[in-house]
Short mmCIF file of C-alpha atoms in Angstrom, two decimals:
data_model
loop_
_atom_site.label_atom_id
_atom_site.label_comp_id
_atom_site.label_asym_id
_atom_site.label_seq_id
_atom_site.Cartn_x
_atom_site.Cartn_y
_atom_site.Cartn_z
CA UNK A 1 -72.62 -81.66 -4.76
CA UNK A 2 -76.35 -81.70 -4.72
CA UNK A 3 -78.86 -80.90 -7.47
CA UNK A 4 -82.14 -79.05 -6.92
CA UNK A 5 -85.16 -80.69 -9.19
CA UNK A 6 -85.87 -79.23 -12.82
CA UNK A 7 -87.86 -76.68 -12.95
CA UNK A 8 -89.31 -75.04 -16.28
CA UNK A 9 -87.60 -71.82 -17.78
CA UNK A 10 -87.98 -69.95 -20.60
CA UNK A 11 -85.79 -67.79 -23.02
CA UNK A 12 -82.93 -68.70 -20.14
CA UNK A 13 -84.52 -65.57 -17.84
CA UNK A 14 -83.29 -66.82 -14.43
CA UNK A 15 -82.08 -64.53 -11.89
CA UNK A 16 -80.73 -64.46 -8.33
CA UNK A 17 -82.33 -61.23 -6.11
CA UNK A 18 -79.09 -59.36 -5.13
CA UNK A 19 -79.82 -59.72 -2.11
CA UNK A 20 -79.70 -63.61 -2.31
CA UNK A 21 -83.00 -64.47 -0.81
CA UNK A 22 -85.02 -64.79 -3.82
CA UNK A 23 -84.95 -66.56 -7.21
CA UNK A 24 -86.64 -65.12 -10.25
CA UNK A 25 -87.58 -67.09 -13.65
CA UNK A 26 -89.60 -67.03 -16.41
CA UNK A 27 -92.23 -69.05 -17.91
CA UNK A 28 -93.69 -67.41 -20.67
CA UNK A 29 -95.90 -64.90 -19.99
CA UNK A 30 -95.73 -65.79 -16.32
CA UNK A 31 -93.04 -64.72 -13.62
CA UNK A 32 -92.34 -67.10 -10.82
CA UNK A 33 -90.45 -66.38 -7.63
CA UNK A 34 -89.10 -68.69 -4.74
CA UNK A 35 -87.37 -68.73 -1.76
CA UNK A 36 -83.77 -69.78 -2.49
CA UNK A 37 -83.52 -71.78 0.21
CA UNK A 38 -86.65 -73.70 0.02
CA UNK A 39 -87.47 -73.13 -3.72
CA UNK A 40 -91.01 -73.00 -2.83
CA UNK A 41 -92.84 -69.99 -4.89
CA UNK A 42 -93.67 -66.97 -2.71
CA UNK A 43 -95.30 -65.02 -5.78
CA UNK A 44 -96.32 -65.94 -9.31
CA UNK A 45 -97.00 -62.78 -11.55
CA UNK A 46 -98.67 -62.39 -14.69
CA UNK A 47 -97.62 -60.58 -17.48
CA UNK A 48 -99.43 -58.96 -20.74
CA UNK A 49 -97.44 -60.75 -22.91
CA UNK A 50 -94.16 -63.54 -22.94
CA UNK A 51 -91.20 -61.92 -21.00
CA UNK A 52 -87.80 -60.78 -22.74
CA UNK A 53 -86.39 -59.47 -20.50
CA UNK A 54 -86.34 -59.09 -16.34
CA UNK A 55 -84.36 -57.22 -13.87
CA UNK A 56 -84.00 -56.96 -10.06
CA UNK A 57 -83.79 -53.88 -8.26
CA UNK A 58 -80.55 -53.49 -6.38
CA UNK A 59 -82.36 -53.50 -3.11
CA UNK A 60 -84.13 -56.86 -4.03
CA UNK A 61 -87.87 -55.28 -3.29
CA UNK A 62 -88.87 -54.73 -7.11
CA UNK A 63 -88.49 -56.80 -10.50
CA UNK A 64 -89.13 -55.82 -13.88
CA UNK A 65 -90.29 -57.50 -16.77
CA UNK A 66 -89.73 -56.09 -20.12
CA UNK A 67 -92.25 -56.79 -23.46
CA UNK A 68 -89.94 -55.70 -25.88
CA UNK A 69 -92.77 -56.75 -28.62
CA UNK A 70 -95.30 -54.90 -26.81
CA UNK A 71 -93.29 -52.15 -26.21
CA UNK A 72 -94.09 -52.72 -22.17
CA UNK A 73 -92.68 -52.51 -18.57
CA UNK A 74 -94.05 -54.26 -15.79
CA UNK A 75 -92.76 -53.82 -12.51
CA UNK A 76 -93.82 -56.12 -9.49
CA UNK A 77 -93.05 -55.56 -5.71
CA UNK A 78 -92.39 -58.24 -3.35
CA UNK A 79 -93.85 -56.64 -0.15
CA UNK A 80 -96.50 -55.68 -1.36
CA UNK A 81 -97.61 -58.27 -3.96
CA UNK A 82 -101.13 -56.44 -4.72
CA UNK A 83 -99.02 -53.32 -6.07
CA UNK A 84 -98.01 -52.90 -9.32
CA UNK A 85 -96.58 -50.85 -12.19
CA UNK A 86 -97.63 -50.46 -16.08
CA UNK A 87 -95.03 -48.64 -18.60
CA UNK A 88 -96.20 -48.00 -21.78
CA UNK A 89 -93.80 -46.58 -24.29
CA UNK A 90 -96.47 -46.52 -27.54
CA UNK A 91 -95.66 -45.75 -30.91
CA UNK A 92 -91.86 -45.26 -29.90
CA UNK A 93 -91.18 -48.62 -29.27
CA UNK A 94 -88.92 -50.35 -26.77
CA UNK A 95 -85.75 -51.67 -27.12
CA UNK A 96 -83.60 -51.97 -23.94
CA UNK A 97 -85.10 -51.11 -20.31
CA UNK A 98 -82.90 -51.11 -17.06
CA UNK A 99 -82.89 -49.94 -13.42
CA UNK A 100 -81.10 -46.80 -12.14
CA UNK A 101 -78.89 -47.70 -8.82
CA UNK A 102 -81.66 -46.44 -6.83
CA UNK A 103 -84.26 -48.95 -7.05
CA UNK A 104 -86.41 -46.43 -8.25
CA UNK A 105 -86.22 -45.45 -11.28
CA UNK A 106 -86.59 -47.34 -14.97
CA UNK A 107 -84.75 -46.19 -18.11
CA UNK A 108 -86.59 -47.46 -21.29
CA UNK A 109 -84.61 -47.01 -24.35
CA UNK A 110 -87.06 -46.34 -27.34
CA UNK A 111 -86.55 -47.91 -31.25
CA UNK A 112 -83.89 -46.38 -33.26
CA UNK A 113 -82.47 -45.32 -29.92
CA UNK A 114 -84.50 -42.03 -30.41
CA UNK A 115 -84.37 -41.40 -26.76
CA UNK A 116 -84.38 -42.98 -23.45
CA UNK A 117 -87.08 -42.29 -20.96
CA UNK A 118 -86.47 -42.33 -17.27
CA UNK A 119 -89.41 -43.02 -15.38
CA UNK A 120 -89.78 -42.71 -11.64
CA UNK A 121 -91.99 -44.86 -9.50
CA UNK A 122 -91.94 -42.69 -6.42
CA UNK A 123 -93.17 -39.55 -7.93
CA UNK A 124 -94.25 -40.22 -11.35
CA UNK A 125 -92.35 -38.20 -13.18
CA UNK A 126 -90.90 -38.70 -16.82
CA UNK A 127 -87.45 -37.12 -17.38
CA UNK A 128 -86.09 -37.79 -21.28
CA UNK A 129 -82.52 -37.69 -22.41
CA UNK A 130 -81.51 -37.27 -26.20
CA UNK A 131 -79.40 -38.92 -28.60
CA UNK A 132 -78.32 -42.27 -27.02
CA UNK A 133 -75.64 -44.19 -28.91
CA UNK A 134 -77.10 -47.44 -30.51
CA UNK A 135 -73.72 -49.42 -29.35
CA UNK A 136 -72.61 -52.24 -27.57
CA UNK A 137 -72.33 -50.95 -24.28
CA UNK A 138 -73.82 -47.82 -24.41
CA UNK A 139 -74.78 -47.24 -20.43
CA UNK A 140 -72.63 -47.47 -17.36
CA UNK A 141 -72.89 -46.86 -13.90
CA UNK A 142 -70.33 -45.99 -11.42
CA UNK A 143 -70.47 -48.90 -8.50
CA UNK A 144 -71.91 -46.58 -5.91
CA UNK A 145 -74.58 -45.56 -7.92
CA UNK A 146 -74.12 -41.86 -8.15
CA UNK A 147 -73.65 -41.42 -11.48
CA UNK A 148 -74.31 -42.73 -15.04
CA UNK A 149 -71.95 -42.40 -18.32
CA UNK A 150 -74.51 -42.08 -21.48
CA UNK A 151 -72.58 -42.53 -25.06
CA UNK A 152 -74.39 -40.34 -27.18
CA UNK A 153 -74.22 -39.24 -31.30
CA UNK A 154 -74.93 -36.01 -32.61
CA UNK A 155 -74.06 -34.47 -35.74
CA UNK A 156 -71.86 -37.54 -36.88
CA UNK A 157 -69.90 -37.27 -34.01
CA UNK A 158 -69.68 -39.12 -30.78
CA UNK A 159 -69.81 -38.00 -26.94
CA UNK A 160 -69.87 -39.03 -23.59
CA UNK A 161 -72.68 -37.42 -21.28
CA UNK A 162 -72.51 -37.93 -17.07
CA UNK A 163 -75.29 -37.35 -15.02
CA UNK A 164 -75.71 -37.52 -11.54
CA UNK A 165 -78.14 -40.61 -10.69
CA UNK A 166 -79.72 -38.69 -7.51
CA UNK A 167 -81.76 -35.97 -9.90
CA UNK A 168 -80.82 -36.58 -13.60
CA UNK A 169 -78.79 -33.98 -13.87
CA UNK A 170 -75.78 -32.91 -16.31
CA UNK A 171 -72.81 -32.97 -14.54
CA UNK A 172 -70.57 -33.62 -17.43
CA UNK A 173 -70.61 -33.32 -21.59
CA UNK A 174 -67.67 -34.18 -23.57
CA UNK A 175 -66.51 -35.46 -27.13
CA UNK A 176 -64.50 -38.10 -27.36
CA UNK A 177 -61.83 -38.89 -30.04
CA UNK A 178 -63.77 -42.13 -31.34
CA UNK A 179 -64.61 -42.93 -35.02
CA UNK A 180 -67.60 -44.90 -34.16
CA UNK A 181 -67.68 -45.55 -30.12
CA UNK A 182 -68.45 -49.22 -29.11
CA UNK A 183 -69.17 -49.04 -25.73
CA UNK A 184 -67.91 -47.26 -22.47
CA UNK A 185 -67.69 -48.70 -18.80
CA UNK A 186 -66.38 -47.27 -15.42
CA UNK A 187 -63.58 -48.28 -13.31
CA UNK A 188 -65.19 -50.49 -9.95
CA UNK A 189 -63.74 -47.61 -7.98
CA UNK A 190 -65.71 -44.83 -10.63
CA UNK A 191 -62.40 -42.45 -10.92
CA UNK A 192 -62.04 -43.51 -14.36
CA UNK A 193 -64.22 -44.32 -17.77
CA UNK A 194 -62.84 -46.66 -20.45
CA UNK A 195 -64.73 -45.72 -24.03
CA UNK A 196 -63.07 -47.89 -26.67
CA UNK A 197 -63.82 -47.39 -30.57
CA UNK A 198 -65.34 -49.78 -33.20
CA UNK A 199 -63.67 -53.22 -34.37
CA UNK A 200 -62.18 -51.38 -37.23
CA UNK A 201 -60.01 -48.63 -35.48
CA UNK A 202 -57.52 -49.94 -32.34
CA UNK A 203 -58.35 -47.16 -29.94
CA UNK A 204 -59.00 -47.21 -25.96
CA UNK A 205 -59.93 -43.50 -24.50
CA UNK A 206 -59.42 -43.08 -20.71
CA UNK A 207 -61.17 -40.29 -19.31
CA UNK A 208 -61.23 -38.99 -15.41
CA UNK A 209 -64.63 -37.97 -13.88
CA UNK A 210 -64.88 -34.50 -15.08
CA UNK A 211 -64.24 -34.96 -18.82
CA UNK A 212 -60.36 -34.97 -18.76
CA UNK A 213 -58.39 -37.46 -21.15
CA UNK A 214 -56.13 -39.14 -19.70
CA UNK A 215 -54.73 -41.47 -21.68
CA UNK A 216 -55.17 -43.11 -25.14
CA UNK A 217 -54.04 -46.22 -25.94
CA UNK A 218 -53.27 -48.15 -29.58
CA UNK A 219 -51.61 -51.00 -30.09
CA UNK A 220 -51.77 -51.87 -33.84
CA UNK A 221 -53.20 -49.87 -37.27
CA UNK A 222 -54.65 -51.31 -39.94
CA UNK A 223 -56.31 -54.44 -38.41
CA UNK A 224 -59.51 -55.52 -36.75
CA UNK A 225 -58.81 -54.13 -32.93
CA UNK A 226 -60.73 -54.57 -30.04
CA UNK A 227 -63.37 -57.12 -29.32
CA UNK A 228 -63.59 -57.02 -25.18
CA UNK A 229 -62.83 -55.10 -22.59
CA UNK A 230 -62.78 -56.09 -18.69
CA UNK A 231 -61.65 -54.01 -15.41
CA UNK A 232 -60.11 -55.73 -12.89
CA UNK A 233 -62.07 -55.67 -9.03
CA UNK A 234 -59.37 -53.75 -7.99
CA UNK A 235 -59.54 -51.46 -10.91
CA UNK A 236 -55.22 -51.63 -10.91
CA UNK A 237 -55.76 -53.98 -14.37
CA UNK A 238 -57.57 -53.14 -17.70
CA UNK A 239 -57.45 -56.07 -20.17
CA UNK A 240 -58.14 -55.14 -23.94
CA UNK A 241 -59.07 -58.12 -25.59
CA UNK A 242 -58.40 -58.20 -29.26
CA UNK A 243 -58.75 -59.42 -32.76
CA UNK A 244 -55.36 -60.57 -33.08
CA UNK A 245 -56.06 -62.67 -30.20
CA UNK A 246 -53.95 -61.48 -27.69
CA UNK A 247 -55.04 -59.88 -24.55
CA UNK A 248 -52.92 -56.44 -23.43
CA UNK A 249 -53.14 -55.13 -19.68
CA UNK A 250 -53.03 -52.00 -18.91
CA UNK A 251 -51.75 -50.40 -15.65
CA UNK A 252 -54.02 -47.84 -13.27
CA UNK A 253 -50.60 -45.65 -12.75
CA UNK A 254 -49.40 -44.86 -16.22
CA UNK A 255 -52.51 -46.42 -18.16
CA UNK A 256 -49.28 -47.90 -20.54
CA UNK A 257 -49.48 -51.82 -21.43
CA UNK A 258 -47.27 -53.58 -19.06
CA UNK A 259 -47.70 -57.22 -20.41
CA UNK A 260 -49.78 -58.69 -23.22
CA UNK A 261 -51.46 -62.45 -23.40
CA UNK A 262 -50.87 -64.71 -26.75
CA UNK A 263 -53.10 -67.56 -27.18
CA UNK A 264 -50.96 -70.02 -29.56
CA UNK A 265 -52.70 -73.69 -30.45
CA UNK A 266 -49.71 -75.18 -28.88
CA UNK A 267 -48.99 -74.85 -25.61
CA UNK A 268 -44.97 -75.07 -25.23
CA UNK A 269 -44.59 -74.50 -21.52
CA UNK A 270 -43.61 -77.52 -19.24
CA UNK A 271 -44.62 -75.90 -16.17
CA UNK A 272 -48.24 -74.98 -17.62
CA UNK A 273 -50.63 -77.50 -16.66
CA UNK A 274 -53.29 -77.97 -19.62
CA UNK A 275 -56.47 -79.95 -18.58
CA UNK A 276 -57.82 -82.00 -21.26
CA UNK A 277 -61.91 -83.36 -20.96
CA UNK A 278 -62.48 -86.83 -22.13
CA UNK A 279 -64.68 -89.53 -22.60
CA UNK A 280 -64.89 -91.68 -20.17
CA UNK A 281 -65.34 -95.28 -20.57
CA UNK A 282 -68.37 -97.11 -19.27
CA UNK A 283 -66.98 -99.78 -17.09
CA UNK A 284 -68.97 -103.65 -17.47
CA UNK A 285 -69.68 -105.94 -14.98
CA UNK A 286 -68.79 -109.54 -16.05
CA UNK A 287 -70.84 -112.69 -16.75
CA UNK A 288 -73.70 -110.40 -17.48
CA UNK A 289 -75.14 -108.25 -20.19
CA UNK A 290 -74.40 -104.10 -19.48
CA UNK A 291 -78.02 -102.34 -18.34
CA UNK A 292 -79.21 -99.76 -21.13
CA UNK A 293 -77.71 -96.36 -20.12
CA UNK A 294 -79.77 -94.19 -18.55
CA UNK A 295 -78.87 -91.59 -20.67
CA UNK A 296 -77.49 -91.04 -24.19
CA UNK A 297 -74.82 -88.44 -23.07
CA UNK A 298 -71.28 -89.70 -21.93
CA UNK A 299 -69.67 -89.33 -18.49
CA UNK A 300 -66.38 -87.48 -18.72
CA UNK A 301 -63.10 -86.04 -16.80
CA UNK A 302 -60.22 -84.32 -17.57
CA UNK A 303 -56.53 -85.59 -17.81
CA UNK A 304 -53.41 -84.11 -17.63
CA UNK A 305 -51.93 -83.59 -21.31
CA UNK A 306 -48.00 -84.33 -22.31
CA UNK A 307 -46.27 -81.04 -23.32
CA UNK A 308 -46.42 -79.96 -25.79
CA UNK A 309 -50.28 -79.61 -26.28
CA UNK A 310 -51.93 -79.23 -29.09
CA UNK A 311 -55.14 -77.39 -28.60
CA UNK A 312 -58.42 -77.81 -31.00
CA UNK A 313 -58.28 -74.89 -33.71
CA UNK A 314 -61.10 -73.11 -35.29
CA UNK A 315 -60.30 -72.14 -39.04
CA UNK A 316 -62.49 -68.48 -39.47
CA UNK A 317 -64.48 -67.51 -42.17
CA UNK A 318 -62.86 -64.47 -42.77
CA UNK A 319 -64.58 -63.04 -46.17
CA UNK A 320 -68.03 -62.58 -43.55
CA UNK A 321 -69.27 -60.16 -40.95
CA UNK A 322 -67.95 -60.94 -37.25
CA UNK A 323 -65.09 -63.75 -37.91
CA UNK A 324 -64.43 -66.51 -34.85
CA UNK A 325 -61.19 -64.75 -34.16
CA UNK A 326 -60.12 -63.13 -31.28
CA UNK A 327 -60.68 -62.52 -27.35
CA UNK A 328 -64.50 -62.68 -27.06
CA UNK A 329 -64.63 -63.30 -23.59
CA UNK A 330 -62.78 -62.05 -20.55
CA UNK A 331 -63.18 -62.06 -16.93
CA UNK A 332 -61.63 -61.41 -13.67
CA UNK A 333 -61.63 -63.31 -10.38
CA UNK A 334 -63.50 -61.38 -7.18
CA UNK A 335 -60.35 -60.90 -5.57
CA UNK A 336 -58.29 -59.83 -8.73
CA UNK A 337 -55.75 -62.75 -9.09
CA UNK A 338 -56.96 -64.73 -11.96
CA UNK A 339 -57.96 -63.64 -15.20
CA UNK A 340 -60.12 -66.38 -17.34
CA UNK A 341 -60.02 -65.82 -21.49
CA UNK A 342 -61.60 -67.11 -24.37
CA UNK A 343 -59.83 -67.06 -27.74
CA UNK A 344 -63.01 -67.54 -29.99
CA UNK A 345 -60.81 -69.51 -33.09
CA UNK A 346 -59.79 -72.02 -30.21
CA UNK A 347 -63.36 -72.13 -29.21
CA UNK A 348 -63.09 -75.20 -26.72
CA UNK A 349 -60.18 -73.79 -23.99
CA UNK A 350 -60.36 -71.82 -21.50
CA UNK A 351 -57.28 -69.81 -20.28
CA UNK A 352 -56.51 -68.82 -16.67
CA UNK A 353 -53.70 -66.24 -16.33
CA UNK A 354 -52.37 -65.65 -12.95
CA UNK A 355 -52.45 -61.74 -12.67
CA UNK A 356 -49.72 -61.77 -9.63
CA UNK A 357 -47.01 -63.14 -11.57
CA UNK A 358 -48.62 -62.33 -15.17
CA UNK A 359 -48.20 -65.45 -16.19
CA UNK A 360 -50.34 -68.73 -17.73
CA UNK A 361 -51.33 -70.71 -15.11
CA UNK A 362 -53.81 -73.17 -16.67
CA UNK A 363 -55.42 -74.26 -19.68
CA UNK A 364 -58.89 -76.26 -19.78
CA UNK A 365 -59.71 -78.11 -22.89
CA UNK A 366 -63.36 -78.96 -23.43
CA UNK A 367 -64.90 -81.43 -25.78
CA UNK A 368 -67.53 -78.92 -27.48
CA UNK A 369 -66.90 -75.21 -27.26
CA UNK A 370 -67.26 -72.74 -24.14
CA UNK A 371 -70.62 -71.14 -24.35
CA UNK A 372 -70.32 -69.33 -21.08
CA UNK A 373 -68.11 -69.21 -17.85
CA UNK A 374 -68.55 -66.86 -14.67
CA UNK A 375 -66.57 -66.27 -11.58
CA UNK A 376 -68.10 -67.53 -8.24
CA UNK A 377 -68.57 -63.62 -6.10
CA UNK A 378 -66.77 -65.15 -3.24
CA UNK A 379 -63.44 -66.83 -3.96
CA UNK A 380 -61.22 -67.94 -7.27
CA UNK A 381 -63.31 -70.75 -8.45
CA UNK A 382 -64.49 -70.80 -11.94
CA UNK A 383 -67.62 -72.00 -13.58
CA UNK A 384 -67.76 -73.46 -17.59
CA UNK A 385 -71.09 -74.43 -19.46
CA UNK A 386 -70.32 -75.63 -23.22
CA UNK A 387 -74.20 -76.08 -24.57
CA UNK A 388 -73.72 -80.17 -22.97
CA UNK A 389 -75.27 -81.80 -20.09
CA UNK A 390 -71.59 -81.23 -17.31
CA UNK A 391 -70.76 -78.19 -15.58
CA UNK A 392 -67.50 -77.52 -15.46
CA UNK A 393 -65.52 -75.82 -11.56
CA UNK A 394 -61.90 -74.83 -11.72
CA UNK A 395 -59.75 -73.62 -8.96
CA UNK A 396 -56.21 -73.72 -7.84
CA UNK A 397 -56.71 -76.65 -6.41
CA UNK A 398 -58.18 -78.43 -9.46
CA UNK A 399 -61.42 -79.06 -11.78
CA UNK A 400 -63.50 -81.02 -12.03
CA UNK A 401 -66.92 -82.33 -14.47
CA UNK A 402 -70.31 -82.67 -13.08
CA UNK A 403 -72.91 -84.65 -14.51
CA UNK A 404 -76.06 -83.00 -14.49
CA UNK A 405 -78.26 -85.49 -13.28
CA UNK A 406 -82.38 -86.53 -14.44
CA UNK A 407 -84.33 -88.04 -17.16
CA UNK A 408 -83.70 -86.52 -20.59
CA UNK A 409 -81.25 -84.05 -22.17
CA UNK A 410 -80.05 -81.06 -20.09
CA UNK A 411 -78.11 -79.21 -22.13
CA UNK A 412 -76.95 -76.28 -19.65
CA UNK A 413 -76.29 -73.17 -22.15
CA UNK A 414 -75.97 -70.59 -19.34
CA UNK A 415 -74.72 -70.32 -15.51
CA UNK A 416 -75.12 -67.74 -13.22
CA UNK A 417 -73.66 -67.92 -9.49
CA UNK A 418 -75.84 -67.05 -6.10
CA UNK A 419 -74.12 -63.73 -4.23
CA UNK A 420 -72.64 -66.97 -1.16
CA UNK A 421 -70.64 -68.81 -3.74
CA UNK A 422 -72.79 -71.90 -2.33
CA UNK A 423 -75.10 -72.84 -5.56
CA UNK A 424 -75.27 -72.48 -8.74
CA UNK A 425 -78.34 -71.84 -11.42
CA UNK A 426 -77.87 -73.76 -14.53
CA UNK A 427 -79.74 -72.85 -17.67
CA UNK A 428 -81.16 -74.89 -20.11
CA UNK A 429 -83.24 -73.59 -23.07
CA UNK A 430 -86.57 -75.04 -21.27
CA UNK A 431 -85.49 -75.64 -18.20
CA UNK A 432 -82.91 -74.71 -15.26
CA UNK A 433 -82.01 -76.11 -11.83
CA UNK A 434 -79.40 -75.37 -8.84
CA UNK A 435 -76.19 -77.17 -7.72
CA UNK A 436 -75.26 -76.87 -4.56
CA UNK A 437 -72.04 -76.90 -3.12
CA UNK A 438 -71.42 -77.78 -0.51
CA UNK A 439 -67.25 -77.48 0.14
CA UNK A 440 -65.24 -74.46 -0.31
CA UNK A 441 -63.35 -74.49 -3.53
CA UNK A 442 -62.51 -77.99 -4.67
CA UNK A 443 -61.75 -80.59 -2.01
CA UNK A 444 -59.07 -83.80 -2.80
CA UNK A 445 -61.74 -85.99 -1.78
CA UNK A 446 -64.69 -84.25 -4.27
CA UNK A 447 -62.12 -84.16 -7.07
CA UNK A 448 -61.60 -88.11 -6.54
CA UNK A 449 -65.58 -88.32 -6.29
CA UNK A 450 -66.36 -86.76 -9.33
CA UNK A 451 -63.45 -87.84 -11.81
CA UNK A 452 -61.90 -84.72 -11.91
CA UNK A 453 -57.89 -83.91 -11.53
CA UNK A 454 -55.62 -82.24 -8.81
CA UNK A 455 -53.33 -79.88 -10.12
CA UNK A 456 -49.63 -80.03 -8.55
#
């Protein structure tokens, strides 16, 4: 593996173009942008005020740059660098601001989620849509960019809008049987929309394209329910992640539960491999005193644990608002075999479940807990970031810990993987830089070279 030079970042706003040429990130008020291959800047924009928030289009020719403070949208073009866009939402504020599929149009959601404005850059034109849902996922698009899903509240009560992305239009306006809807998001192959109720009511809706329920799932009363909620590539699998810290699947056929997750603190299974991260120790030459390190941060590598395992827990604090229990992260493999889990009151493992078998496959034990970990777009290969200064890669043939390398501390709080699978941006809160890879998945010989483990 190779490491790019550190470059400055701020409020971890670092994004690959979707195309994969280009690499965006933010310095303050300033927005720079480089080749990926090179990393040399092609175009350094300046903003009114510091950046919250920035965007690619999905054709990679536009970027936008949201002033949530200032209630402002900038939007930049990349062939023609002298062009330029200036949204200004006023008195009403600004709050969230995305692209449509199209490239070409912005939504702005205003304060108090009073509206949300869609602007157009080719002709100008201001359409408005009412009511938006102040939730957690309150927007979704269907993957080929044809239509949108809008959770809106009216009158006390919630519903699901769909408009068609080429005009604006209403194709679609339903209610949906939701106490207090937390977010919605389409199927990858947009046949079907998932719209799943607050933390205090169990309830997953499943509705077909033209307003139709189709199924409605609950698995408990009484108890905190859901807390995340991922489809599958393939859009066969729905995983419910919940409070009780299991995570149920759902099947694409009957939309019943065909197997559900537990995540105990002990792992009991023989033929479950659990990777443990440890310290290693610094090895001295003798006759002579050690060098001063470097660095004040540890090398490490995992090891194999005996079974049973015992796995780090996290007492909650459960007498305050949003308790450390439960499945607050979940996320599939590309290709649909692996499923990768986060129980948050065993904060520091990661669990991969094998979605051909539905089965554990592997456990990964970190030293602090998992801030973030993403799928590389290309193949079954899983990237880890805990808020140190390693990156963590898993795949079936093993893991392994990477040492960030430079002068001073790198703590990497975020990841995000290039469209090739070949680098990696890590994110620091002042700074990010790329890993390259340079092997497909995780060879024998770069486990060896970097201390990590082969699974058998």
């Amino acid at each position: 593996m190779n490491f790019s030079e550190v470059f400055k970042l701020s409020n971890l706003l670092c994004k690959f173009s979707p195309d994969g040429k280009y690499l965006a990130s933010c310095v303050q008020y300033r927005l720079v942008v480089r080749d990926v291959n090179t990393l040399q800047i092609l175009q350094l924009y300046t903003c009114l005020d510091q950046i919250q928030h920035v965007e690619w289009s999905a054709d990679s020719l536009f970027i936008l740059c949201a002033m949530y403070k200032r209630g402002l949208v900038q939007v930049w073009s990349l062939e023609q660098p002298e062009w330029h866009c200036k949204i200004d939402e006023g008195s009403a504020g600004l709050v969230a601001s995305c692209w449509s599929p199209d490239g070409r149009h912005i939504l702005n959601t205003t304060e108090f989620h009073l509206r949300i404005t869609v602007w157009s850059l080719c002709t100008k034109s201001i359409s408005y849509i009412k009511y938006p849902k102040a939730c957690q996922q309150g927007i979704t698009f269907t993957r080929d960019g044809r239509y949108m899903a809008l959770a809106e509240r009216r009158d006390c009560k919630d519903y699901v809008s769909v408009f068609v992305c080429s005009d604006w239009q209403l194709l679609r306006h339903f209610d949906t049987d939701t106490q207090d809807l937390a977010g919605i998001e389409w199927a990858p192959n947009g046949c079907v929309l998932a719209v799943w109720d607050t933390c205090l009511e169990y309830k997953i809706l499943l509705y077909s394209l033209d307003g139709r329920l189709l199924s409605a799932y609950c698995a408990y009363e009484w108890s905190l329910g859901i807390k995340s909620v991922a489809w599958s590539p393939s859009s066969q699998f729905l995983a419910v992640g919940s409070y009780d810290g299991k995570v149920r699947i759902l099947n694409h056929v009957t939309w019943k539960m065909i197997t559900e997750f537990g995540h105990p603190a002990t792992v009991n299974n023989p033929k479950i491999v659990v990777y443990k991260e440890t310290q290693k120790s610094p090895i001295q030459g003798l006759g002579r005193l050690p060098l001063p390190p470097p660095r004040t941060t540890s090398e490490s590598k995992y090891e194999i644990a005996a079974i049973p395992a015992s796995l780090q827990t996290l007492k909650p604090l459960t007498d305050r608002a949003n308790p450390k229990i439960g499945i607050g992260m979940l996320a599939f493999s590309p290709d649909s075999y692996f499923l990768a889990t986060r129980n948050d009151n065993v904060p520091n493992a990661v669990w991969v479940w094998d979605m051909q078998k539905l089965r554990l496959f592997v456990v990964l034990e970190q030293l602090s807990p998992v801030r973030s970990f993403q799928w590389d777009p290309q193949q079954p290969r899983l990237a880890i970031c805990t808020g140190g200064s390693k990156a963590y890669l898993w795949s079936p043939a093993g893991c392994v810990s990477v040492q960030v390398p430079g002068e001073g501390d790198f703590s990497v709080l975020s990841l995000c993987w290039h469209c090739s699978g070949d680098s990696l941006a890590l994110l620091s809160k002042d700074h990010f830089c790329l890993c390259f890879l340079e092997t497909e998945g995780i060879s024998p010989a770069a486990i060896s070279q970097l201390d990590g483990h082969i699974q058998t």
